[in-house]
Short mmCIF file of C-alpha atoms in Angstrom, two decimals:
data_model
loop_
_atom_site.label_atom_id
_atom_site.label_comp_id
_atom_site.label_asym_id
_atom_site.label_seq_id
_atom_site.Cartn_x
_atom_site.Cartn_y
_atom_site.Cartn_z
CA MET N 200 -13.97 -70.67 -67.52
CA ARG N 201 -10.66 -69.47 -68.69
CA SER N 202 -12.05 -66.11 -68.76
CA VAL N 203 -12.89 -65.98 -65.43
CA LYS N 204 -9.96 -66.71 -63.98
CA PRO N 205 -8.12 -63.56 -65.19
CA LEU N 206 -10.84 -61.06 -63.85
CA ILE N 207 -10.68 -62.99 -60.43
CA ALA N 208 -6.59 -62.61 -60.25
CA ALA N 209 -7.28 -58.77 -61.21
CA GLY N 210 -9.49 -58.19 -58.45
CA ALA N 211 -7.68 -60.07 -55.78
CA ALA N 212 -4.06 -57.68 -57.03
CA ILE N 213 -6.61 -54.34 -56.11
CA LEU N 214 -7.92 -55.67 -53.14
CA MET N 215 -3.96 -56.42 -51.95
CA SER N 216 -2.97 -53.01 -53.36
CA SER N 217 -5.61 -51.19 -51.59
CA ALA N 218 -4.91 -52.88 -48.67
CA ALA N 219 -1.15 -51.51 -48.70
CA PHE N 220 -2.23 -48.11 -49.30
CA ALA N 221 -4.14 -48.21 -46.62
CA ALA N 222 -1.60 -49.26 -44.36
CA ASP N 223 0.56 -46.78 -44.98
CA MET N 224 -1.77 -43.62 -44.21
CA PRO N 225 -1.07 -42.15 -41.08
CA ILE N 226 -3.61 -42.45 -37.94
CA ALA N 227 -5.16 -39.55 -37.03
CA PRO N 228 -4.52 -38.33 -33.46
CA PRO N 229 -7.24 -37.85 -31.58
CA PRO N 230 -8.59 -34.39 -31.12
CA MET N 231 -7.09 -31.48 -28.85
CA TYR N 232 -8.36 -28.59 -27.02
CA ALA N 233 -6.01 -25.31 -27.52
CA PRO N 234 -5.05 -23.93 -24.10
CA PRO N 235 -7.22 -21.05 -23.14
CA PRO N 236 -5.86 -17.40 -23.90
CA VAL N 237 -4.30 -15.43 -21.49
CA GLU N 238 -6.14 -13.69 -19.10
CA ASP N 239 -6.80 -10.05 -20.16
CA PHE N 240 -9.82 -8.08 -18.89
CA GLY N 241 -10.81 -5.09 -16.77
CA GLY N 242 -13.01 -4.99 -14.18
CA TRP N 243 -14.17 -3.05 -11.00
CA TYR N 244 -12.87 -4.15 -7.77
CA LEU N 245 -13.46 -3.47 -4.17
CA ARG N 246 -10.60 -4.04 -1.34
CA GLY N 247 -9.60 -3.74 2.62
CA ASP N 248 -6.62 -3.12 4.23
CA ILE N 249 -4.91 -3.33 8.07
CA GLY N 250 -1.86 -2.98 9.02
CA PHE N 251 0.53 -1.09 10.97
CA SER N 252 3.20 1.72 11.16
CA ASN N 253 6.14 2.88 11.77
CA GLN N 254 6.65 6.51 11.74
CA ARG N 255 9.10 9.69 11.93
CA VAL N 256 9.12 13.01 12.27
CA SER N 257 11.81 15.27 11.07
CA ARG N 258 11.77 18.02 14.11
CA LEU N 259 9.29 19.78 16.35
CA ASN N 260 9.50 23.90 15.98
CA ASN N 261 8.67 26.58 17.91
CA ALA N 262 8.41 30.48 18.34
CA LEU N 263 10.83 30.64 21.30
CA ASP N 264 13.54 28.43 19.37
CA ALA N 265 14.51 31.98 18.10
CA THR N 266 16.28 32.54 21.94
CA THR N 267 18.47 29.03 21.54
CA THR N 268 21.77 28.80 20.53
CA SER N 269 21.74 25.05 20.31
CA SER N 270 18.98 22.18 20.43
CA VAL N 271 19.53 18.39 19.84
CA GLN N 272 16.13 16.61 20.00
CA HIS N 273 15.08 12.93 19.99
CA LEU N 274 11.63 12.00 18.59
CA GLY N 275 9.74 9.07 18.31
CA PHE N 276 6.48 7.61 18.33
CA ASN N 277 5.15 4.07 18.98
CA THR N 278 3.29 1.70 16.10
CA ALA N 279 -0.03 2.51 15.54
CA GLY N 280 -2.75 0.53 13.82
CA ILE N 281 -3.72 0.98 10.29
CA PHE N 282 -7.49 0.39 8.86
CA GLY N 283 -8.52 0.91 5.10
CA LEU N 284 -10.96 0.73 2.21
CA GLY N 285 -10.81 1.28 -1.13
CA VAL N 286 -12.43 0.98 -4.42
CA GLY N 287 -10.56 0.57 -7.91
CA TYR N 288 -10.19 -0.42 -11.72
CA LYS N 289 -7.98 -3.29 -12.90
CA VAL N 290 -7.66 -1.89 -17.28
CA ASN N 291 -5.92 -5.11 -18.02
CA ASN N 292 -2.91 -7.41 -16.86
CA TRP N 293 -0.16 -4.69 -15.54
CA PHE N 294 -1.81 -1.60 -14.90
CA ARG N 295 -4.67 -1.26 -12.32
CA ALA N 296 -5.62 1.88 -10.37
CA ASP N 297 -7.84 2.57 -7.20
CA VAL N 298 -8.57 4.98 -4.41
CA THR N 299 -8.11 4.18 -0.91
CA GLY N 300 -9.49 5.69 2.69
CA GLU N 301 -7.89 4.82 5.96
CA TYR N 302 -7.68 5.59 9.70
CA ARG N 303 -4.70 5.23 10.88
CA GLY N 304 -5.19 5.05 15.53
CA ASN N 305 -3.58 6.98 17.96
CA SER N 306 0.13 6.62 18.47
CA GLN N 307 1.57 7.71 21.44
CA PHE N 308 4.52 10.48 21.09
CA PHE N 309 7.57 11.09 23.20
CA GLY N 310 10.43 13.37 22.75
CA THR N 311 13.01 15.36 24.55
CA ASP N 312 14.95 18.62 22.97
CA ALA N 313 18.47 19.08 24.68
CA ILE N 314 18.93 23.46 24.61
CA THR N 315 21.08 26.24 25.76
CA PHE N 316 20.45 29.78 25.02
CA PRO N 317 22.17 33.52 26.63
CA GLY N 318 22.72 32.27 29.63
CA GLY N 319 22.11 29.27 30.65
CA PHE N 320 20.93 25.73 29.72
CA GLY N 321 17.98 23.72 29.65
CA THR N 322 15.47 20.46 28.66
CA ASP N 323 12.16 19.81 27.35
CA THR N 324 10.46 16.73 27.51
CA TYR N 325 7.06 16.42 25.06
CA HIS N 326 4.34 14.03 25.10
CA ALA N 327 1.26 14.04 22.67
CA THR N 328 -0.90 11.76 20.82
CA LYS N 329 -1.25 11.82 16.84
CA SER N 330 -3.89 10.08 14.18
CA GLU N 331 -4.89 10.67 10.97
CA TRP N 332 -7.18 10.33 8.14
CA VAL N 333 -5.69 9.57 4.68
CA ILE N 334 -7.29 9.74 1.26
CA LEU N 335 -5.02 8.30 -1.81
CA ALA N 336 -5.73 8.13 -5.47
CA ASN N 337 -3.02 5.27 -6.16
CA ALA N 338 -2.01 3.71 -9.44
CA TYR N 339 0.15 0.24 -9.73
CA VAL N 340 2.05 -2.04 -12.30
CA ASP N 341 1.45 -5.45 -11.70
CA LEU N 342 5.16 -7.09 -13.10
CA GLY N 343 4.13 -10.52 -14.14
CA THR N 344 2.64 -13.61 -12.21
CA TRP N 345 4.63 -16.88 -11.24
CA TRP N 346 2.77 -19.26 -9.87
CA TYR N 347 0.01 -17.15 -8.96
CA VAL N 348 1.97 -14.74 -7.52
CA THR N 349 2.36 -11.20 -8.90
CA PRO N 350 4.36 -8.55 -7.49
CA PHE N 351 4.06 -4.95 -7.75
CA ILE N 352 5.18 -1.25 -7.80
CA GLY N 353 2.71 1.86 -7.31
CA ALA N 354 2.55 5.31 -6.35
CA GLY N 355 -0.53 7.49 -4.89
CA VAL N 356 -1.21 11.48 -3.65
CA GLY N 357 -3.63 12.87 -1.95
CA GLY N 358 -4.00 14.42 1.44
CA ALA N 359 -4.05 13.48 4.92
CA ARG N 360 -5.45 15.32 8.23
CA VAL N 361 -2.98 14.90 11.04
CA SER N 362 -4.21 15.18 14.26
CA ILE N 363 -2.30 16.06 17.45
CA ALA N 364 -3.83 15.87 20.51
CA ASN N 365 -2.74 16.26 24.25
CA PHE N 366 0.38 18.08 23.96
CA THR N 367 2.89 18.89 27.19
CA ASP N 368 6.03 20.09 27.68
CA GLN N 369 7.69 19.53 30.49
CA SER N 370 11.00 21.77 31.17
CA ILE N 371 14.15 22.26 33.21
CA SER N 372 16.00 25.78 32.84
CA ASN N 373 19.24 26.07 34.57
CA ILE N 374 19.82 29.84 34.54
CA GLY N 375 22.76 31.16 37.04
CA GLY N 376 22.81 27.89 39.16
CA GLY N 377 19.18 27.67 39.84
CA ALA N 378 16.76 25.30 38.28
CA LEU N 379 13.28 26.50 36.94
CA PRO N 380 10.68 24.22 36.22
CA GLY N 381 8.10 24.92 33.42
CA LEU N 382 4.72 22.76 32.19
CA ALA N 383 3.01 24.26 29.02
CA PHE N 384 0.00 22.62 27.47
CA GLY N 385 -1.23 22.94 23.50
CA ASP N 386 -4.87 22.86 22.32
CA ASN N 387 -5.71 19.97 19.97
CA VAL N 388 -5.29 20.59 16.34
CA SER N 389 -5.88 18.83 13.05
CA LYS N 390 -5.10 19.86 9.68
CA TRP N 391 -4.86 18.78 5.74
CA ASN N 392 -1.82 18.41 4.43
CA PHE N 393 -0.85 16.84 0.92
CA ALA N 394 0.41 13.21 1.17
CA TRP N 395 1.90 11.05 -0.80
CA ALA N 396 3.14 7.50 -1.14
CA LEU N 397 5.15 4.77 -2.52
CA HIS N 398 4.11 1.02 -2.56
CA ALA N 399 5.81 -2.15 -3.02
CA GLY N 400 4.43 -5.69 -2.95
CA VAL N 401 3.36 -9.12 -3.42
CA ALA N 402 -0.20 -10.37 -4.51
CA TYR N 403 -1.49 -13.94 -4.46
CA ARG N 404 -4.73 -15.03 -6.28
CA VAL N 405 -6.43 -17.39 -4.24
CA SER N 406 -9.76 -17.18 -6.65
CA PRO N 407 -10.60 -15.77 -9.65
CA ASN N 408 -12.23 -13.43 -7.88
CA PHE N 409 -10.30 -12.62 -4.52
CA THR N 410 -6.92 -11.76 -4.11
CA VAL N 411 -4.27 -11.40 -1.14
CA GLU N 412 -1.77 -8.14 -1.06
CA LEU N 413 1.38 -8.09 1.39
CA ALA N 414 2.48 -4.62 0.51
CA TYR N 415 5.00 -1.79 2.13
CA ARG N 416 4.67 1.68 1.94
CA TYR N 417 6.20 4.68 2.47
CA LEU N 418 3.96 7.67 3.53
CA ASP N 419 4.45 11.46 3.47
CA MET N 420 1.79 13.16 5.57
CA GLY N 421 3.34 16.78 5.85
CA ASP N 422 3.52 18.61 8.97
CA GLY N 423 1.23 18.62 12.31
CA LEU N 424 0.72 21.11 14.66
CA THR N 425 -0.38 22.12 18.55
CA GLY N 426 -2.52 24.89 19.49
CA ASP N 427 -0.98 27.93 20.90
CA LEU N 428 0.82 26.75 24.04
CA ARG N 429 -0.06 27.88 27.20
CA THR N 430 1.48 27.35 30.84
CA PHE N 431 -0.21 25.42 34.05
CA ASP N 432 -2.42 28.64 34.69
CA GLY N 433 -2.93 29.65 30.77
CA THR N 434 -0.37 32.56 31.00
CA ASN N 435 1.14 32.95 27.54
CA ASN N 436 3.12 35.98 26.59
CA ILE N 437 3.57 35.07 22.82
CA VAL N 438 1.68 32.94 20.24
CA ASN N 439 3.63 29.78 19.87
CA PRO N 440 2.18 26.76 18.54
CA THR N 441 4.39 23.59 18.06
CA THR N 442 4.78 22.48 14.81
CA PHE N 443 5.42 18.47 13.85
CA LYS N 444 7.94 18.85 11.05
CA GLY N 445 8.36 16.09 8.05
CA ILE N 446 5.29 13.41 9.42
CA THR N 447 6.59 10.29 7.54
CA SER N 448 5.41 6.44 7.94
CA HIS N 449 7.19 3.38 7.16
CA ASP N 450 3.31 1.04 6.57
CA LEU N 451 3.30 -2.95 6.17
CA LYS N 452 -0.39 -3.76 4.90
CA LEU N 453 -2.26 -6.65 4.23
CA GLY N 454 -4.44 -6.33 1.77
CA MET N 455 -7.80 -7.93 0.22
CA ARG N 456 -9.01 -7.21 -3.04
CA TRP N 457 -12.32 -8.38 -4.19
CA ASN N 458 -13.54 -8.52 -8.15
CA LEU N 459 -16.97 -7.44 -9.00
CA GLU N 460 -16.99 -8.74 -12.60
CA ASP N 461 -16.30 -12.35 -13.74
CA PRO N 462 -13.59 -12.98 -16.32
CA PRO N 463 -15.08 -14.12 -19.32
CA VAL N 464 -15.27 -17.23 -20.52
CA TYR N 465 -13.44 -18.55 -23.01
CA ALA N 466 -15.07 -22.27 -25.14
CA PRO N 467 -11.59 -24.28 -26.14
CA PRO N 468 -11.86 -24.94 -29.73
CA LEU N 469 -11.13 -28.55 -31.05
CA ILE N 470 -7.64 -29.08 -32.95
CA ARG N 471 -6.87 -31.57 -35.22
CA LYS N 472 -3.73 -32.45 -36.22
CA GLY N 473 -2.65 -34.59 -39.12
#
């Protein structure tokens, strides 16, 4: 009996020391999910844009200007609508590119020109309408995303088909104290020019496949041209079409982009700490 008691005491001591060791061991935390990796994928997208223009022209030139000694012009266009479609490719989170085509609706043109010439002075009043088709290849740099909002900048090059229509030049000249009215017309003409653009704006990602943009664009479309000017009875003694020099526009656009490819889905790995 005496031999059994030491064995029982030793067993109890071993059990107590094991329990104490187990109490000192840290409790394993529950499994945690790793955060999903930062989106970094490319893909094709379609885009659509609507907006309005704020257009300028630097000057009207005509062959008859050679006879004037001074000229002060005031020229302007009404606002016109912009409607565009395009296709592009997003290379990664910071670079994308697209090709766009757009129609720029009819804008009413109005201008005046106060001139002097040897022996007299006069004024010209101009009216016309203008519209364009514009094709651009654009590249953009996305500058980072905060709360689903991404500012961006970009540039584009391409061509603009500038159409000038319904051009009239109503003039009054004072020569030797007498007023001489005049009226000239120019045929409708369309011409292609080199065009370039600068972009800046912000994009808001509504869903993984749908993004909305609000953007400003500066657009240079080159020169416009009328047909040869003639009087109301068809008389014309010199070839003198009118050139609209340096047509530019400050555009405000609302755009939408639809991704054609879904972003990759990552299976988050389990991570245990301890």
